[in-house]
Amino acid sequence: MQWELDQLHSALDALDTAMDVHADYADTHYHKAETLLELDRADEAVEHWERYLEHDSRGPWAETARHRLENLESEI
């Protein structure tokens, strides 16, 4: 389990680096949100799903992002 957590934290670091280079790249926001969700940090993921949907509102990833946001809203 520790190995998996290390991998997820490394992924977040890589995604942050990618965002430094291209802040509006939709895929980076989507993957950061999904990684944060895996780390039980869904509250931090919301911003990134929303940013993803600003740039890409159609397709399966957009549907997943909307679904995740709706589920979080229903939990509040």
XYZ file of N, CA, C and O in Angstrom:
304
model
N 0.823 -1.199 0.000
C 0.000 0.000 0.000
C 0.870 1.267 0.000
O 0.539 2.225 -0.670
N 1.968 1.256 0.746
C 2.841 2.431 0.781
C 3.397 2.736 -0.603
O 3.489 3.884 -1.003
N 3.751 1.679 -1.347
C 4.269 1.871 -2.704
C 3.236 2.594 -3.551
O 3.566 3.521 -4.279
N 1.968 2.180 -3.450
C 0.911 2.818 -4.225
C 0.752 4.278 -3.832
O 0.602 5.146 -4.698
N 0.794 4.580 -2.544
C 0.693 5.968 -2.098
C 1.860 6.798 -2.628
O 1.665 7.936 -3.063
N 3.046 6.226 -2.609
C 4.210 6.937 -3.152
C 4.020 7.234 -4.633
O 4.362 8.329 -5.105
N 3.478 6.268 -5.362
C 3.244 6.455 -6.791
C 2.221 7.565 -7.034
O 2.391 8.387 -7.937
N 1.167 7.604 -6.223
C 0.143 8.637 -6.377
C 0.702 10.021 -6.062
O 0.405 10.993 -6.757
N 1.523 10.099 -5.037
C 2.142 11.391 -4.699
C 3.117 11.830 -5.800
O 3.176 13.020 -6.137
N 3.837 10.882 -6.368
C 4.727 11.204 -7.484
C 3.917 11.678 -8.689
O 4.331 12.602 -9.402
N 2.771 11.051 -8.906
C 1.902 11.467 -10.013
C 1.417 12.899 -9.806
O 1.393 13.691 -10.752
N 1.051 13.239 -8.572
C 0.624 14.616 -8.290
C 1.745 15.604 -8.582
O 1.498 16.675 -9.152
N 2.956 15.257 -8.203
C 4.101 16.137 -8.483
C 4.272 16.345 -9.986
O 4.487 17.473 -10.448
N 4.153 15.268 -10.742
C 4.298 15.362 -12.199
C 3.174 16.193 -12.804
O 3.404 17.008 -13.702
N 1.960 16.026 -12.309
C 0.833 16.802 -12.814
C 0.995 18.283 -12.481
O 0.664 19.151 -13.299
N 1.496 18.575 -11.301
C 1.755 19.975 -10.943
C 2.789 20.600 -11.872
O 2.650 21.759 -12.292
N 3.818 19.833 -12.205
C 4.832 20.323 -13.138
C 4.213 20.596 -14.506
O 4.476 21.639 -15.121
N 3.371 19.692 -14.963
C 2.698 19.885 -16.246
C 1.813 21.130 -16.215
O 1.762 21.884 -17.192
N 1.147 21.367 -15.093
C 0.287 22.556 -14.974
C 1.112 23.836 -14.965
O 0.642 24.865 -15.436
N 2.329 23.768 -14.432
C 3.207 24.940 -14.466
C 3.538 25.333 -15.908
O 3.669 26.507 -16.220
N 3.641 24.330 -16.766
C 3.983 24.568 -18.164
C 2.750 24.957 -18.977
O 2.804 25.854 -19.807
N 1.633 24.285 -18.727
C 0.422 24.510 -19.523
C -0.788 24.404 -18.593
O -1.421 23.346 -18.488
N -1.110 25.492 -17.935
C -2.143 25.507 -16.887
C -3.535 25.155 -17.375
O -4.365 24.697 -16.589
N -3.808 25.346 -18.652
C -5.154 25.109 -19.157
C -5.310 23.793 -19.906
O -6.312 23.586 -20.589
N -4.353 22.903 -19.788
C -4.461 21.615 -20.457
C -5.485 20.762 -19.705
O -5.265 20.348 -18.563
N -6.606 20.513 -20.321
C -7.743 19.865 -19.665
C -7.393 18.504 -19.078
O -7.770 18.198 -17.936
N -6.673 17.682 -19.823
C -6.376 16.329 -19.351
C -5.618 16.330 -18.029
O -5.831 15.463 -17.179
N -4.741 17.296 -17.855
C -3.977 17.380 -16.609
C -4.910 17.611 -15.426
O -4.747 17.001 -14.370
N -5.890 18.482 -15.600
C -6.846 18.730 -14.519
C -7.670 17.483 -14.208
O -7.908 17.157 -13.047
N -8.083 16.790 -15.253
C -8.868 15.568 -15.042
C -8.051 14.544 -14.244
O -8.532 13.995 -13.251
N -6.833 14.299 -14.669
C -6.010 13.283 -14.006
C -5.609 13.698 -12.598
O -5.516 12.846 -11.701
N -5.411 14.986 -12.389
C -5.104 15.429 -11.020
C -6.314 15.202 -10.118
O -6.172 14.722 -8.989
N -7.503 15.501 -10.618
C -8.715 15.276 -9.824
C -8.876 13.801 -9.482
O -9.165 13.448 -8.335
N -8.668 12.941 -10.462
C -8.807 11.499 -10.214
C -7.765 11.003 -9.215
O -8.058 10.174 -8.351
N -6.556 11.525 -9.312
C -5.499 11.130 -8.378
C -5.827 11.611 -6.967
O -5.670 10.867 -5.991
N -6.295 12.842 -6.853
C -6.696 13.356 -5.539
C -7.827 12.516 -4.947
O -7.840 12.239 -3.746
N -8.760 12.098 -5.781
C -9.850 11.247 -5.304
C -9.298 9.944 -4.743
O -9.728 9.489 -3.681
N -8.341 9.338 -5.440
C -7.730 8.096 -4.957
C -7.029 8.293 -3.612
O -6.903 7.355 -2.834
N -6.575 9.507 -3.363
C -5.908 9.824 -2.094
C -6.891 10.303 -1.029
O -6.477 10.814 0.004
N -8.195 10.129 -1.295
C -9.250 10.576 -0.373
C -9.198 12.078 -0.128
O -9.436 12.545 0.987
N -8.896 12.818 -1.178
C -8.837 14.279 -1.094
C -9.809 14.879 -2.116
O -9.486 15.771 -2.882
N -11.044 14.348 -2.080
C -12.066 14.740 -3.056
C -12.361 16.233 -3.010
O -12.628 16.842 -4.051
N -12.297 16.835 -1.830
C -12.578 18.267 -1.734
C -11.593 19.082 -2.572
O -11.968 20.089 -3.170
N -10.354 18.621 -2.675
C -9.358 19.303 -3.506
C -9.556 18.986 -4.992
O -9.170 19.772 -5.855
N -10.155 17.855 -5.281
C -10.357 17.429 -6.665
C -11.426 18.248 -7.378
O -11.370 18.416 -8.597
N -12.376 18.778 -6.632
C -13.502 19.504 -7.223
C -13.036 20.590 -8.182
O -13.517 20.689 -9.318
N -12.100 21.405 -7.744
C -11.593 22.495 -8.580
C -11.077 21.980 -9.916
O -11.305 22.590 -10.972
N -10.411 20.847 -9.890
C -9.794 20.325 -11.108
C -10.828 19.686 -12.037
O -10.702 19.801 -13.255
N -11.852 19.042 -11.506
C -12.921 18.548 -12.380
C -13.653 19.724 -13.022
O -13.990 19.679 -14.198
N -13.874 20.773 -12.236
C -14.538 21.955 -12.788
C -13.696 22.605 -13.880
O -14.216 22.995 -14.934
N -12.399 22.725 -13.644
C -11.501 23.296 -14.662
C -11.467 22.425 -15.907
O -11.451 22.919 -17.024
N -11.474 21.112 -15.716
C -11.507 20.202 -16.861
C -12.752 20.475 -17.702
O -12.676 20.606 -18.925
N -13.906 20.581 -17.048
C -15.163 20.779 -17.766
C -15.231 22.131 -18.473
O -15.947 22.265 -19.469
N -14.484 23.119 -17.998
C -14.423 24.406 -18.690
C -13.790 24.255 -20.076
O -14.122 25.003 -20.993
N -12.902 23.298 -20.217
C -12.155 23.126 -21.462
C -12.654 21.962 -22.314
O -12.392 21.925 -23.505
N -13.323 21.014 -21.681
C -13.792 19.837 -22.412
C -15.093 19.370 -21.766
O -15.072 18.726 -20.727
N -16.201 19.692 -22.376
C -17.494 19.392 -21.777
C -18.210 18.207 -22.416
O -19.337 17.897 -22.045
N -17.544 17.529 -23.357
C -18.172 16.399 -24.031
C -17.279 15.174 -23.954
O -16.076 15.286 -23.832
N -17.896 14.021 -24.020
C -17.139 12.777 -24.037
C -17.189 12.053 -22.702
O -17.741 12.547 -21.720
N -16.599 10.865 -22.675
C -16.683 10.025 -21.476
C -15.999 10.613 -20.247
O -16.487 10.448 -19.125
N -14.868 11.308 -20.426
C -14.216 11.900 -19.256
C -15.055 13.039 -18.697
O -15.118 13.219 -17.475
N -15.690 13.796 -19.554
C -16.562 14.874 -19.085
C -17.742 14.293 -18.310
O -18.134 14.827 -17.267
N -18.293 13.196 -18.808
C -19.396 12.545 -18.093
C -18.936 12.059 -16.715
O -19.645 12.209 -15.724
N -17.751 11.504 -16.659
C -17.212 11.040 -15.377
C -17.003 12.217 -14.432
O -17.357 12.144 -13.252
N -16.442 13.301 -14.936
C -16.212 14.482 -14.094
C -17.534 15.019 -13.550
O -17.640 15.325 -12.356
N -18.536 15.124 -14.403
C -19.852 15.595 -13.941
C -20.439 14.646 -12.908
O -20.993 15.078 -11.890
N -20.300 13.361 -13.155
C -20.815 12.360 -12.215
C -20.120 12.493 -10.859
O -20.773 12.453 -9.813
N -18.810 12.650 -10.882
C -18.070 12.804 -9.619
C -18.548 14.044 -8.859
O -18.757 14.007 -7.649
N -18.706 15.155 -9.570
C -19.159 16.398 -8.933
C -20.563 16.241 -8.362
O -20.840 16.693 -7.244
N -21.447 15.600 -9.107
C -22.813 15.383 -8.616
C -22.818 14.514 -7.370
O -23.557 14.789 -6.414
N -21.993 13.465 -7.348
C -21.918 12.602 -6.182
C -21.405 13.352 -4.963
O -21.895 13.128 -3.844
N -20.426 14.208 -5.161
C -19.906 14.977 -4.037
C -20.950 15.955 -3.501
O -21.070 16.141 -2.296
N -21.694 16.578 -4.404
C -22.741 17.502 -3.970
C -23.809 16.782 -3.166
O -24.323 17.324 -2.189
N -24.147 15.565 -3.546
C -25.189 14.821 -2.835
C -24.699 14.364 -1.459
O -25.509 14.082 -0.570
N -23.383 14.289 -1.270
C -22.825 13.899 0.027
C -22.797 15.046 1.021
O -22.646 14.824 2.207
N -22.918 16.259 0.508
C -22.825 17.430 1.396
C -24.115 17.632 2.156
O -25.172 17.409 1.802
